[in-house]
Short mmCIF file of C-alpha atoms and ligand atoms in Angstrom, two decimals:
data_model
loop_
_atom_site.label_atom_id
_atom_site.label_comp_id
_atom_site.label_asym_id
_atom_site.label_seq_id
_atom_site.Cartn_x
_atom_site.Cartn_y
_atom_site.Cartn_z
CA MET A 247 -17.57 19.54 -16.25
CA GLU A 248 -14.41 19.62 -17.35
CA GLU A 249 -11.61 20.27 -13.86
CA ARG A 250 -9.93 23.64 -14.12
CA LYS A 251 -5.91 22.67 -13.97
CA GLY A 252 -4.29 25.91 -12.14
CA PHE A 253 -1.67 26.04 -10.55
CA GLY A 254 0.67 22.46 -8.91
CA SER A 255 2.86 24.48 -6.27
CA ASN A 256 2.96 28.43 -5.11
CA PHE A 257 6.43 28.66 -6.54
CA GLY A 258 5.54 27.33 -9.62
CA PHE A 259 2.92 30.38 -9.88
CA LEU A 260 6.00 32.34 -8.80
CA MET A 261 8.47 31.19 -11.11
CA ALA A 262 4.77 31.40 -14.18
CA ALA A 263 3.91 35.74 -13.02
CA VAL A 264 7.92 36.37 -12.64
CA GLY A 265 8.98 34.81 -15.54
CA SER A 266 5.68 36.73 -17.31
CA ALA A 267 7.47 39.70 -15.54
CA VAL A 268 11.24 39.85 -16.55
CA GLY A 269 11.39 39.82 -20.45
CA LEU A 270 13.06 41.91 -23.10
CA GLY A 271 11.72 45.03 -21.63
CA ASN A 272 14.04 44.44 -17.82
CA ILE A 273 17.16 43.65 -20.34
CA TRP A 274 17.09 46.57 -22.93
CA GLY A 275 14.66 49.16 -21.46
CA PHE A 276 15.51 49.45 -18.76
CA PRO A 277 18.37 49.83 -18.25
CA TYR A 278 19.07 52.44 -21.72
CA LYS A 279 16.10 54.55 -19.15
CA MET A 280 17.43 54.71 -16.26
CA GLY A 281 20.90 55.84 -17.54
CA ALA A 282 18.59 58.11 -20.19
CA ASN A 283 16.91 59.72 -17.51
CA GLY A 284 18.71 60.67 -14.64
CA GLY A 285 20.09 57.20 -12.87
CA PHE A 286 19.32 57.38 -9.51
CA THR A 287 16.66 59.47 -9.49
CA PHE A 288 15.22 57.35 -12.59
CA LEU A 289 16.21 54.62 -9.47
CA MET A 290 14.43 55.88 -7.16
CA VAL A 291 10.57 57.27 -8.82
CA TYR A 292 10.30 53.50 -10.23
CA ILE A 293 10.80 52.48 -6.60
CA PHE A 294 8.02 55.13 -5.93
CA LEU A 295 6.73 54.22 -8.73
CA GLY A 296 6.36 50.13 -8.34
CA VAL A 297 5.15 51.28 -5.15
CA THR A 298 2.22 52.85 -4.95
CA THR A 299 0.45 52.19 -9.08
CA GLY A 300 2.88 48.66 -9.44
CA PHE A 301 1.89 47.12 -6.32
CA ILE A 302 -1.47 48.40 -6.14
CA VAL A 303 -2.42 47.01 -9.70
CA MET A 304 -0.56 44.39 -8.93
CA ILE A 305 -2.01 43.11 -5.71
CA SER A 306 -5.54 44.12 -8.32
CA GLU A 307 -5.32 42.62 -11.18
CA LEU A 308 -4.68 38.55 -8.55
CA ALA A 309 -8.15 39.54 -6.81
CA ILE A 310 -9.85 39.62 -9.78
CA GLY A 311 -8.60 36.54 -10.80
CA ARG A 312 -8.52 34.10 -7.96
CA LYS A 313 -12.25 35.63 -7.39
CA THR A 314 -13.53 34.68 -9.91
CA GLY A 315 -11.55 31.87 -10.80
CA LYS A 316 -12.18 32.84 -14.65
CA GLY A 317 -9.90 34.35 -17.22
CA ALA A 318 -10.17 38.52 -18.96
CA VAL A 319 -13.39 38.54 -20.10
CA GLU A 320 -14.98 36.44 -18.40
CA ALA A 321 -13.45 38.04 -14.96
CA TYR A 322 -14.03 41.17 -15.85
CA ARG A 323 -18.24 40.02 -16.89
CA MET A 324 -18.36 38.35 -13.69
CA VAL A 325 -17.64 41.52 -11.36
CA SER A 326 -18.21 44.58 -13.09
CA LYS A 327 -21.31 45.82 -14.91
CA LYS A 328 -19.66 49.01 -16.90
CA PHE A 329 -16.30 47.39 -17.24
CA LYS A 330 -17.35 44.19 -18.88
CA TRP A 331 -15.54 44.66 -21.38
CA MET A 332 -12.56 45.61 -20.33
CA GLY A 333 -11.14 42.20 -20.66
CA TRP A 334 -11.20 41.96 -24.58
CA MET A 335 -9.17 44.79 -24.58
CA GLY A 336 -7.14 43.29 -22.57
CA ILE A 337 -7.24 40.69 -25.82
CA ALA A 338 -6.73 43.10 -27.61
CA SER A 339 -3.62 44.37 -26.62
CA ALA A 340 -1.68 40.75 -26.33
CA PHE A 341 -2.36 40.36 -29.70
CA PHE A 342 -0.50 43.29 -30.50
CA ILE A 343 1.62 42.42 -28.14
CA LEU A 344 2.88 39.25 -29.76
CA PHE A 345 3.47 40.33 -32.82
CA PHE A 346 6.16 41.98 -31.72
CA TYR A 347 7.43 40.12 -29.23
CA CYS A 348 7.55 36.92 -31.22
CA ALA A 349 9.65 38.69 -34.18
CA LEU A 350 12.07 39.91 -31.81
CA GLY A 351 12.27 36.52 -30.00
CA GLY A 352 13.08 35.16 -33.12
CA TYR A 353 16.16 37.30 -33.49
CA CYS A 354 17.38 36.44 -30.73
CA ILE A 355 17.32 32.73 -31.73
CA LYS A 356 18.88 34.12 -34.47
CA TYR A 357 21.89 36.08 -32.46
CA VAL A 358 22.86 32.74 -29.98
CA ILE A 359 23.43 30.47 -33.43
CA LEU A 360 25.67 33.31 -35.00
CA ASN A 361 27.44 32.16 -31.47
CA VAL A 362 27.74 29.30 -31.47
CA GLY A 363 28.74 29.11 -35.16
CA ASP A 364 30.89 32.07 -33.66
CA LEU A 365 32.74 29.51 -31.20
CA LEU A 366 32.77 27.16 -33.76
CA LYS A 367 34.54 29.70 -36.10
CA ALA A 368 31.85 27.73 -38.97
CA GLY A 369 30.47 30.02 -41.32
CA PHE A 370 27.70 30.33 -39.38
CA GLY A 371 29.00 33.07 -37.42
CA ALA A 372 29.47 36.57 -36.25
CA ASN A 373 33.14 36.24 -37.29
CA VAL A 374 31.85 36.33 -41.35
CA PHE A 375 31.56 39.42 -41.16
CA ALA A 376 34.62 40.36 -39.97
CA GLU A 377 36.08 41.26 -42.76
CA ALA A 378 32.71 43.59 -44.38
CA ALA A 379 33.00 45.17 -41.33
CA ALA A 380 36.53 46.21 -41.30
CA ALA A 381 35.69 47.30 -45.42
CA ASN A 382 32.80 48.86 -44.60
CA GLY A 383 34.25 50.96 -40.96
CA THR A 384 31.62 49.30 -39.58
CA SER A 385 30.57 46.76 -37.16
CA VAL A 386 31.09 43.22 -36.76
CA GLY A 387 27.81 43.99 -34.99
CA ALA A 388 26.10 46.24 -38.07
CA GLU A 389 27.38 44.01 -40.54
CA ALA A 390 25.26 41.55 -38.78
CA TRP A 391 22.32 43.14 -37.63
CA SER A 392 22.02 44.72 -40.72
CA ALA A 393 22.23 41.27 -42.90
CA LEU A 394 18.96 39.40 -40.95
CA ILE A 395 17.27 43.48 -41.17
CA ALA A 396 17.53 42.76 -45.07
CA ASN A 397 16.89 39.08 -44.53
CA PRO A 398 12.94 39.48 -44.22
CA THR A 399 12.61 35.79 -44.79
CA GLU A 400 15.75 34.24 -42.48
CA ALA A 401 13.14 37.08 -40.18
CA VAL A 402 10.40 34.95 -40.78
CA ILE A 403 11.56 31.54 -40.13
CA TYR A 404 12.87 32.60 -36.99
CA GLY A 405 9.73 34.57 -35.93
CA LEU A 406 8.44 31.88 -36.40
CA ILE A 407 10.00 29.68 -34.73
CA PHE A 408 10.31 31.22 -31.60
CA VAL A 409 5.57 31.36 -32.35
CA ALA A 410 5.89 27.97 -32.80
CA LEU A 411 7.68 27.95 -28.63
CA THR A 412 5.17 29.28 -27.91
CA MET A 413 2.45 27.62 -28.61
CA LEU A 414 3.39 24.17 -27.38
CA ILE A 415 4.96 25.60 -23.94
CA VAL A 416 0.88 27.05 -23.70
CA LEU A 417 -0.62 23.94 -25.25
CA GLY A 418 1.16 21.75 -22.33
CA GLY A 419 -1.55 23.65 -20.02
CA VAL A 420 -0.62 25.45 -17.08
CA GLY A 421 0.88 23.06 -14.62
CA GLY A 422 1.89 21.40 -17.40
CA GLY A 423 3.81 23.59 -19.75
CA ILE A 424 3.70 27.07 -18.36
CA GLU A 425 4.81 26.16 -14.91
CA LYS A 426 7.69 23.23 -15.94
CA VAL A 427 8.91 25.56 -18.17
CA CYS A 428 9.23 29.19 -15.72
CA SER A 429 10.68 26.71 -12.69
CA VAL A 430 13.20 25.51 -14.68
CA GLY A 431 14.41 27.53 -16.69
CA MET A 432 13.74 31.12 -14.05
CA PRO A 433 15.81 30.52 -11.36
CA ALA A 434 18.50 29.07 -14.00
CA LEU A 435 18.23 32.01 -16.18
CA PHE A 436 19.39 34.24 -12.73
CA VAL A 437 21.71 31.84 -12.73
CA ALA A 438 23.09 32.97 -16.42
CA LEU A 439 22.10 36.73 -15.42
CA LEU A 440 24.52 36.79 -12.96
CA ILE A 441 27.18 34.72 -14.09
CA CYS A 442 26.99 37.77 -17.36
CA ILE A 443 26.76 40.57 -14.48
CA ILE A 444 30.39 38.82 -13.28
CA ARG A 445 32.15 39.44 -16.39
CA ALA A 446 30.53 42.74 -17.92
CA CYS A 447 31.71 44.13 -14.59
CA THR A 448 35.52 42.47 -14.62
CA LEU A 449 36.18 44.14 -17.55
CA PRO A 450 38.06 47.46 -17.36
CA GLY A 451 36.45 50.71 -17.84
CA ALA A 452 33.07 48.97 -16.82
CA VAL A 453 32.89 51.78 -14.10
CA ASN A 454 31.93 54.05 -16.64
CA GLY A 455 28.89 51.93 -17.36
CA LEU A 456 27.80 52.05 -13.57
CA LYS A 457 28.40 55.96 -13.44
CA TYR A 458 26.15 55.88 -16.27
CA MET A 459 23.92 53.89 -14.62
CA PHE A 460 23.60 55.09 -10.80
CA VAL A 461 25.08 58.81 -10.73
CA PRO A 462 22.22 61.73 -11.74
CA GLY A 463 23.92 63.53 -14.37
CA TRP A 464 26.65 61.48 -15.09
CA ALA A 465 25.81 60.87 -18.77
CA VAL A 466 24.86 64.18 -19.40
CA ALA A 467 27.81 65.84 -17.97
CA ASN A 468 29.78 62.64 -20.50
CA GLY A 469 28.02 64.22 -23.07
CA VAL A 470 26.41 60.55 -23.59
CA ILE A 471 23.52 62.25 -23.50
CA GLU A 472 22.71 65.84 -25.07
CA GLU A 473 20.69 65.89 -22.53
CA ALA A 474 18.92 66.15 -19.23
CA PRO A 475 15.34 64.82 -19.23
CA ASN A 476 12.89 66.83 -17.06
CA ILE A 477 10.80 65.68 -13.85
CA PHE A 478 7.99 65.16 -16.03
CA GLN A 479 9.40 63.51 -18.16
CA VAL A 480 11.77 61.31 -15.99
CA PHE A 481 7.73 60.39 -14.10
CA ALA A 482 6.40 59.33 -17.39
CA THR A 483 8.81 57.14 -18.81
CA ALA A 484 9.86 54.48 -15.62
CA GLY A 485 6.49 54.31 -15.36
CA GLY A 486 5.19 53.74 -18.65
CA GLN A 487 8.47 50.92 -18.02
CA MET A 488 6.95 49.83 -15.09
CA PHE A 489 3.75 48.63 -16.09
CA PHE A 490 4.93 47.29 -19.57
CA SER A 491 7.73 45.44 -17.08
CA LEU A 492 5.43 43.85 -14.94
CA SER A 493 2.57 43.12 -17.55
CA LEU A 494 0.34 45.30 -15.88
CA GLY A 495 -3.16 46.39 -17.27
CA MET A 496 -4.46 43.77 -19.69
CA GLY A 497 -5.47 41.04 -17.74
CA ILE A 498 -1.86 38.29 -17.42
CA MET A 499 -1.97 38.60 -13.43
CA ILE A 500 -5.92 38.62 -13.64
CA THR A 501 -5.80 35.10 -15.71
CA TYR A 502 -2.50 33.71 -13.35
CA GLY A 503 -4.57 35.01 -10.10
CA SER A 504 -7.56 32.86 -11.50
CA TYR A 505 -5.77 30.59 -11.64
CA LEU A 506 -3.91 30.37 -8.30
CA ASP A 507 -4.76 27.91 -5.66
CA LYS A 508 -7.54 29.87 -2.48
CA LYS A 509 -5.34 29.53 0.61
CA GLU A 510 -2.02 30.20 -1.57
CA ASN A 511 -1.33 34.80 0.11
CA LEU A 512 -1.92 37.19 -2.36
CA GLN A 513 -0.14 40.07 -0.95
CA LYS A 514 3.16 38.43 -0.25
CA ASN A 515 3.12 37.34 -3.95
CA ALA A 516 2.67 40.40 -4.99
CA ILE A 517 5.44 42.06 -3.08
CA ILE A 518 7.42 39.41 -4.56
CA ILE A 519 6.37 39.91 -8.61
CA VAL A 520 7.53 42.83 -8.22
CA VAL A 521 10.24 43.59 -6.01
CA MET A 522 12.21 40.46 -8.47
CA ASP A 523 10.94 41.73 -12.33
CA THR A 524 13.24 45.20 -10.89
CA LEU A 525 15.72 43.39 -9.68
CA VAL A 526 16.12 41.57 -12.89
CA ALA A 527 15.84 44.44 -14.72
CA LEU A 528 19.09 46.58 -12.05
CA MET A 529 20.45 42.99 -12.64
CA ALA A 530 19.80 43.02 -17.12
CA GLY A 531 21.27 46.87 -17.16
CA LEU A 532 24.54 45.59 -14.27
CA CYS A 533 25.49 42.90 -17.79
CA VAL A 534 24.27 45.46 -20.31
CA ILE A 535 26.16 48.44 -19.76
CA PRO A 536 28.99 48.07 -18.22
CA GLY A 537 30.02 45.76 -21.54
CA ARG A 538 29.44 48.31 -23.59
CA PHE A 539 30.87 51.13 -21.98
CA ALA A 540 34.52 48.78 -21.79
CA LEU A 541 34.10 47.20 -25.98
CA ASP A 542 32.05 49.00 -27.54
CA PRO A 543 32.22 52.29 -25.88
CA THR A 544 30.89 54.93 -28.91
CA GLY A 545 27.91 51.92 -29.24
CA ALA A 546 24.03 52.60 -29.59
CA LEU A 547 22.78 52.61 -25.82
CA GLY A 548 18.69 52.19 -26.32
CA GLY A 549 16.91 50.63 -29.75
CA PRO A 550 16.85 47.02 -31.12
CA SER A 551 20.49 48.49 -32.21
CA LEU A 552 21.82 48.05 -28.31
CA LEU A 553 20.96 44.24 -27.62
CA PHE A 554 21.70 43.60 -31.47
CA VAL A 555 24.52 45.75 -32.36
CA THR A 556 26.25 46.62 -29.65
CA MET A 557 26.58 43.92 -27.08
CA GLN A 558 27.68 41.07 -30.65
CA ASN A 559 30.30 43.83 -30.56
CA VAL A 560 30.37 43.76 -26.93
CA PHE A 561 31.02 39.52 -27.79
CA HIS A 562 33.33 39.67 -30.42
CA LYS A 563 35.60 41.36 -28.57
CA MET A 564 36.13 38.86 -25.18
CA PRO A 565 37.68 36.84 -24.27
CA LEU A 566 35.97 33.70 -24.72
CA GLY A 567 33.08 36.47 -25.30
CA ALA A 568 31.53 33.25 -28.13
CA LEU A 569 30.68 31.25 -25.17
CA PHE A 570 29.19 34.15 -23.40
CA GLY A 571 27.47 35.51 -26.14
CA ILE A 572 25.88 31.77 -26.65
CA LEU A 573 24.37 32.00 -23.18
CA PHE A 574 24.12 35.72 -23.19
CA TYR A 575 21.79 35.86 -26.19
CA LEU A 576 19.84 32.47 -24.65
CA LEU A 577 19.05 33.70 -21.35
CA VAL A 578 17.76 36.75 -23.75
CA VAL A 579 15.14 34.10 -25.37
CA PHE A 580 14.65 32.13 -22.66
CA ALA A 581 13.80 35.77 -20.76
CA ALA A 582 10.69 36.56 -23.51
CA ILE A 583 9.97 33.58 -24.21
CA SER A 584 8.17 33.01 -20.52
CA SER A 585 6.98 36.98 -21.30
CA SER A 586 5.19 35.63 -25.24
CA ILE A 587 3.81 32.14 -23.33
CA SER A 588 2.24 34.46 -20.81
CA LEU A 589 0.36 36.72 -23.45
CA LEU A 590 -0.90 33.97 -25.37
CA GLU A 591 -1.88 31.91 -22.50
CA VAL A 592 -4.92 35.58 -22.45
CA ILE A 593 -5.92 34.69 -24.75
CA VAL A 594 -5.89 31.05 -24.57
CA ALA A 595 -7.56 31.36 -21.31
CA HIS A 596 -10.54 32.78 -22.37
CA PHE A 597 -11.81 30.13 -25.05
CA CYS A 598 -10.65 27.27 -23.29
CA ASP A 599 -12.67 29.08 -20.67
CA LYS A 600 -16.57 29.29 -22.23
CA ALA A 601 -15.94 25.79 -24.08
CA ARG A 602 -15.70 24.28 -20.71
CA ASP A 603 -18.59 25.86 -19.41
CA ALA A 604 -20.69 24.97 -22.42
CA GLY A 605 -19.15 21.81 -21.38
CA LYS A 606 -17.52 20.71 -24.88
CA GLY A 607 -13.83 19.97 -22.18
CA ASP A 608 -11.43 22.62 -22.39
CA LYS A 609 -9.99 22.11 -25.51
CA ARG A 610 -6.75 24.40 -25.06
CA LYS A 611 -4.78 22.82 -27.96
CA VAL A 612 -7.10 23.36 -30.96
CA TYR A 613 -7.15 27.07 -29.10
CA SER A 614 -3.57 27.20 -28.64
CA LEU A 615 -3.02 26.35 -31.55
CA ILE A 616 -5.82 29.11 -33.94
CA ALA A 617 -4.40 31.82 -31.21
CA ALA A 618 -1.12 30.71 -32.44
CA VAL A 619 -1.47 31.41 -35.87
CA PHE A 620 -2.98 34.83 -36.05
CA VAL A 621 -0.02 35.25 -33.84
CA GLY A 622 2.10 34.02 -36.97
CA LEU A 623 0.63 35.93 -39.25
CA GLY A 624 1.48 39.27 -37.11
CA CYS A 625 4.66 37.91 -36.67
CA ILE A 626 5.04 37.69 -40.51
CA LEU A 627 3.71 41.67 -40.84
CA ILE A 628 6.62 42.70 -38.33
CA CYS A 629 9.49 40.85 -40.05
CA VAL A 630 8.47 41.72 -43.19
CA ASP A 631 8.49 45.68 -42.85
CA SER A 632 12.12 45.42 -41.76
CA LEU A 633 11.82 47.45 -39.04
CA GLY A 634 10.40 50.40 -41.83
CA GLY A 635 13.27 49.42 -44.02
CA ALA A 636 10.61 47.62 -46.36
CA GLY A 637 8.20 50.45 -48.27
CA ILE A 638 4.88 48.39 -46.42
CA SER A 639 5.14 50.74 -42.83
CA PRO A 640 2.03 52.47 -41.72
CA PHE A 641 3.64 56.15 -42.31
CA ASN A 642 3.91 54.82 -46.34
CA ILE A 643 0.86 53.22 -46.56
CA LEU A 644 -1.32 56.89 -45.41
CA GLY A 645 0.64 58.28 -47.15
CA ILE A 646 2.47 60.60 -43.77
CA GLU A 647 5.40 63.18 -44.62
CA LYS A 648 8.39 62.99 -42.86
CA ASP A 649 9.34 66.62 -41.18
CA VAL A 650 12.07 68.83 -42.07
CA ASN A 651 13.68 66.74 -39.80
CA GLY A 652 13.45 63.81 -42.29
CA ASN A 653 11.36 62.64 -38.51
CA LEU A 654 7.76 60.76 -38.67
CA PRO A 655 5.76 60.31 -34.99
CA THR A 656 6.92 57.13 -33.24
CA TRP A 657 3.56 55.08 -34.17
CA CYS A 658 3.16 55.47 -38.15
CA ASP A 659 7.26 54.53 -39.03
CA CYS A 660 7.17 50.94 -39.30
CA TRP A 661 4.25 48.65 -38.38
CA LEU A 662 6.67 47.14 -35.01
CA ASP A 663 6.22 50.05 -33.34
CA PHE A 664 2.82 50.87 -34.34
CA PHE A 665 2.15 48.03 -32.25
CA ASP A 666 3.41 49.15 -30.08
CA CYS A 667 2.23 52.22 -29.68
CA ILE A 668 -1.44 50.84 -29.47
CA SER A 669 -0.72 47.96 -26.89
CA GLU A 670 1.96 50.03 -24.46
CA GLY A 671 1.49 53.72 -25.43
CA ILE A 672 -2.96 53.36 -25.00
CA LEU A 673 -4.13 50.01 -24.51
CA MET A 674 -1.53 49.14 -21.28
CA PRO A 675 -1.91 52.47 -19.38
CA LEU A 676 -6.32 52.55 -20.06
CA GLY A 677 -7.25 49.68 -18.96
CA ALA A 678 -4.37 49.55 -15.44
CA LEU A 679 -6.49 53.18 -15.29
CA LEU A 680 -10.08 52.07 -15.67
CA MET A 681 -9.06 48.33 -13.25
CA CYS A 682 -8.05 50.99 -10.34
CA LEU A 683 -11.17 52.97 -11.42
CA CYS A 684 -13.62 49.87 -11.29
CA ILE A 685 -12.25 48.28 -8.16
CA GLY A 686 -11.99 52.01 -6.05
CA TRP A 687 -15.11 53.65 -7.69
CA GLU A 688 -17.18 50.49 -8.46
CA LEU A 689 -16.50 47.98 -6.57
CA GLY A 690 -14.58 49.59 -3.83
CA PRO A 691 -11.46 47.82 -2.87
CA LYS A 692 -12.96 45.92 0.23
CA MET A 693 -13.36 42.93 -2.54
CA VAL A 694 -9.62 43.04 -2.51
CA ASP A 695 -9.53 42.31 1.21
CA ASP A 696 -12.17 39.68 1.44
CA GLU A 697 -9.63 38.05 -1.41
CA CYS A 698 -6.49 38.77 0.10
CA CYS A 699 -8.34 37.60 4.11
CA LEU A 700 -9.40 34.10 3.15
CA GLU A 701 -8.63 31.42 4.88
CA GLY A 702 -6.80 32.91 7.71
CA GLN A 703 -3.91 35.20 5.50
CA SER A 704 -4.34 38.63 6.84
CA PHE A 705 -3.76 42.06 4.27
CA LYS A 706 -1.74 44.13 6.22
CA MET A 707 -1.03 47.11 3.81
CA LYS A 708 -4.98 47.05 3.38
CA GLY A 709 -4.98 51.01 4.53
CA PHE A 710 -1.99 51.64 2.26
CA PHE A 711 -4.23 49.71 -0.42
CA ASN A 712 -7.11 52.03 0.08
CA ILE A 713 -6.00 55.50 -0.29
CA CYS A 714 -3.47 55.06 -3.15
CA VAL A 715 -6.25 52.66 -5.28
CA LYS A 716 -8.15 55.37 -5.39
CA PHE A 717 -6.65 58.84 -5.58
CA ILE A 718 -3.02 58.06 -6.20
CA THR A 719 -2.56 55.09 -8.19
CA PRO A 720 -5.57 57.12 -11.31
CA LEU A 721 -3.74 59.79 -10.07
CA CYS A 722 0.09 58.60 -11.35
CA MET A 723 -1.95 56.28 -14.07
CA ILE A 724 -3.27 59.76 -15.27
CA LEU A 725 0.78 60.92 -16.20
CA VAL A 726 1.43 58.17 -17.27
CA LEU A 727 -1.10 57.87 -19.55
CA TYR A 728 -0.50 61.41 -20.80
CA GLY A 729 2.99 61.07 -20.72
CA GLN A 730 2.54 57.94 -23.11
CA ILE A 731 0.28 59.58 -25.88
CA LYS A 732 3.20 62.71 -25.81
CA GLU A 733 6.16 60.49 -26.65
CA PHE A 734 4.64 57.74 -28.94
CA PHE A 735 2.42 60.29 -31.15
CA PHE A 736 3.56 63.71 -30.88
N1 LIG B 961 7.06 42.54 -19.82
C1 LIG B 961 7.65 42.20 -20.50
C2 LIG B 961 8.96 42.15 -20.70
O1 LIG B 961 9.55 42.99 -19.60
C3 LIG B 961 6.20 42.42 -21.88
C4 LIG B 961 5.00 42.20 -21.01
C5 LIG B 961 4.13 43.22 -21.50
C6 LIG B 961 4.59 40.48 -21.12
C7 LIG B 961 2.80 42.71 -21.76
C8 LIG B 961 3.48 40.29 -21.06
C9 LIG B 961 2.19 41.81 -20.79
O2 LIG B 961 9.64 42.04 -21.64
#
């Protein structure tokens, strides 16, 4: 039978896993949510959840993966009678997330090109929107964004380019494609982020951004947000953000863990992934938020507008801004790609394993291509929907009426939110909750302990792990799941 090829080194594994974790969620979700949810308080809650929930789920997923040496579907089937269907939930989530992730990744490619045009003073640059912005009393970023949203063909083309790039890397295999790209790209992303932080934090007025992020209550006292969230809301937002950001609850870390060598230390790896992801989220905040407060003080702080309107305005107003714009959007494109390859790998790994077990070779190329075609179709739907502007959104189709204030529940306002709500809102937290119950109550925490202690390694946090996986983590997960459902569906 053909050999199942994994990561060439532990560094390569780490870069791929951190690459999966670090993505759009870090760069645009975290900074905003932190500021709007009490700054330092949010950070403390986030770290508490990172230790009691994120780390626990991370090490459990890695252990299941490495123990079975299989992708998510087969892995669950091998370890559990009751939960054997759970791998399929992960594959479904991967598809749903890929649909919108690729569309957003495509938008980011467009913004790299826009800034190249700006740098060259060419006709395809952000500069061409300056006149329209002056005439309409808007901003360069707002004009560039509405032009992109009004042109679904362009959005589709960039989205499909992003899908193709993702597919090409996954097609190269775990060691040959994913590991190689992440081993070079992740350190480069780190350096690029540092350069952007230095630039952003040395702008006059940047200090307000730091206050917004770190000083509890500053955002409310200064009218940046209307009212202070209650502690339950802070908890739910931090938990939801952490899950999405760590790529948990859908089999990615099971799949990556399945390629990990038996001699590597699981506890150490799980800690490094959680710490690095949080660090990069904070770094992204230090780069995005101070820029907004210094150069576009009325700009949106959350949602797609933060990335595609506010940040573009910041670069347009900054000396040598086009250069920093190119660097920043390239960094975002790479962060998104290193996440999308992990999503595609969850799908592809399962089918490759099946083919290999049936003695047909691993057929990676064929499966990567087929999965990419399905992802491409979903991505086209998201792009054509123009974030709800095109009359084909779920609420139009289902005939759901807006309330008296003209609002809709998030899940049905556009296809992007629809897929986000199913995956991030339900499947991921539910997947993580069930996995904890499976390990804590069906298999017993000893399974993780055994896997962590192979080849003379030790699992020093075993006592802590045992208590968390049985009681604390499931409890936190129930609260997070409740918070997500409340936010997205009501
Ligand atoms: N963790 C990624 C981010 O922060 C998103 C992601 C979610 C990737 C789930 C894979 C799986 O953007």
